[in-house]
């Protein structure tokens, strides 16, 4: 919630909290007049017994069907009914119901990051693979842009918390989101629903299934989701943060015998949206320069949802894929094979400067990803075995191509002149360059100059895995799991910068200007080569001293051109592979799971476990990729034009010695090395007739956690030496009487960078709370189902709380934004109510963020506007009506 710089907008946070606290009591009060008697079943021996109101939930968290109560893993499950009644639109909304899950939408439609227990990373850098694996019907989705589409006909969503690398073959070091859709049915049935909401939202979903032959069934589904944006461009009148996405899905189930089944799924979906709005949070000193050259922006009022842009933030994403799952009952074991091919293309552009100036005429990103996966596993079958086992293998093959472009716009040069106080500064610099080099440079800051990069990554990985459950007694089970993974990447990245100002060697220019002043002080005209030559010949030692004085100035804080260094965003780039850097990584890991589970009673289970996880190297496929310090020592060469000899030579390093040095090249990172995770966990699971309660205490650590650090114009990959979280999670479902279900959960975290000394720019953030990770996250829901005559009805409300967290890891940046009292704290209240007839007609009213809670999703420094910060506010209140017909 914003408490400053908000005009006349009211503060709503306290009222939302008070209302959320009263919701369960309110719903119970509404339900009381409609209270139905508990349902009963006949007792075979006479009399009646109460029917259990807590449903039995089957999950596949261990790649084996078990009830949630029996599964000794920290897993949250959201059913299709709950998704429907809570009006969950996509995976981004899922965090409403799962306290340990957080989802953050970035500056484009396909830029979403999933966090479990505070660990997660992802899409801002295309080469940074997520630490939370998303699997849909057993098929891995390697990037979030391939996982956020609307999915009709869900059966359930499982969120597995903690490292899952033993059984899941790729990027599950922080957890897994596993989505299961409903199989085709051999009875003809279907569903159609249509929604209309504010912002002119129109959402349609359709599903039909039935038999084609005696042993062949099929289903076909489709969805369409359209909505106007809630951001308004005051200059053009356009609206941003739209929804415009659709998809189709075909599913065939063939069961030629009782022992064999095949499931073939093909899907296609497309997103074509103008999204996402980013607005000014803090106006720095450059705001006056933006206005001086005619620019406009909405200053420090993010919850007005108003902006001025010159480039609409457009996104076009296409996903398609086909998978084939075969299941075979071999008698002694069950064999499962899942083969899949998926394709994802992404084309987006956005307004980097967040004003209506054309500082940049284009900021665009494109990517194309093709992925092939194959999983095979063999599992023991039968009940009452002393040993239950699973063995399997996984293969992953992906080709990724990406491109990025950013070019100066026509307003860029006037903006630079305003920053420097006069057009004469760059004109004088141009004259000095011409005088020093003998060649006039291109227009400094000229329109059309910029940088383009193209990258490619070929990634193959494979793993073998196995688990053994030793049923030591009818109540005590010991589990041991092991997996071995190899992951190999071959990467190429080529970037070309045509930005003239960024190409200038300011050390060289500072040397030339200082030397000229020193010569003038000696009575020598530096524009007269003959006079300078005579002075050097007559005074060689004096001239050598002047050279060293000029060199110290050029390479120190008194260089007269130092202010221009901040205006060199796109320096010359060293592409790779090259003679020093081969662009290859090859990682391997052996991961373990050890667990002891004990069934205390038929209703109470406890377990203790230890598990490790792994994620391979992630490469920086962007213009911010730099050679490692071990390969390159920075230093621009300085040349004396009068003696035609160097006065400073770039220090020796493999890059320099190979003749690969570039002007203004700096060391950095090419990739973030592999991360390893481990977790110690104690769990309690209980299920009674009308109450289930789960409690988990864990201590989770990721070594070399992969993270991305935003600089002024891009992302740098880095490894935090160690990040850990001690936490407590609990969730419950309570059915106090027939029809009423109260549910909820909470996560309490103590996240910290145990060691992160190389954050960047000499900053050590060890001991800090990582940015974006809240210490508390709660959810509470009340759902009451009842009848009105022949109609089934329900009323539901839920509250989601996510505590505040830092916006930045950099203490200086965090201090600036803290002074403005912005917050990431969320208190969202959602509500819905509906009725259904016996013939399958239904209508529901719903609202999300009912009380219009105001919070920020993220913040970042504004490109080339020192002291200014931009960010994205959360989605405002949405509401609507949904009509359904089931048959």
Coordinates of C-alpha atoms in Angstrom, one line a residue, residues 8 42 50 73 85 243 279 283 289 319 404 416 521 604 607 657 721 733 837:
X8 CA -6.7 12.0 -3.0
X42 CA -26.8 -46.9 7.0
X50 CA -22.0 -39.9 9.9
X73 CA 5.8 -35.2 1.0
X85 CA -15.6 -21.9 -7.4
X243 CA -6.1 -10.1 -22.0
X279 CA 4.8 3.4 -14.4
X283 CA 11.0 10.9 -10.1
X289 CA 15.3 16.9 -18.4
X319 CA 2.6 -22.5 -27.7
X404 CA 17.1 -8.6 -28.8
X416 CA 21.5 13.9 -23.8
X521 CA 51.0 25.3 -19.7
X604 CA -2.2 -39.4 12.0
X607 CA 7.6 -38.2 8.6
X657 CA 46.6 -11.9 -25.0
X721 CA 27.0 -18.4 -2.5
X733 CA -9.6 -28.2 6.0
X837 CA -30.0 -26.6 -11.4

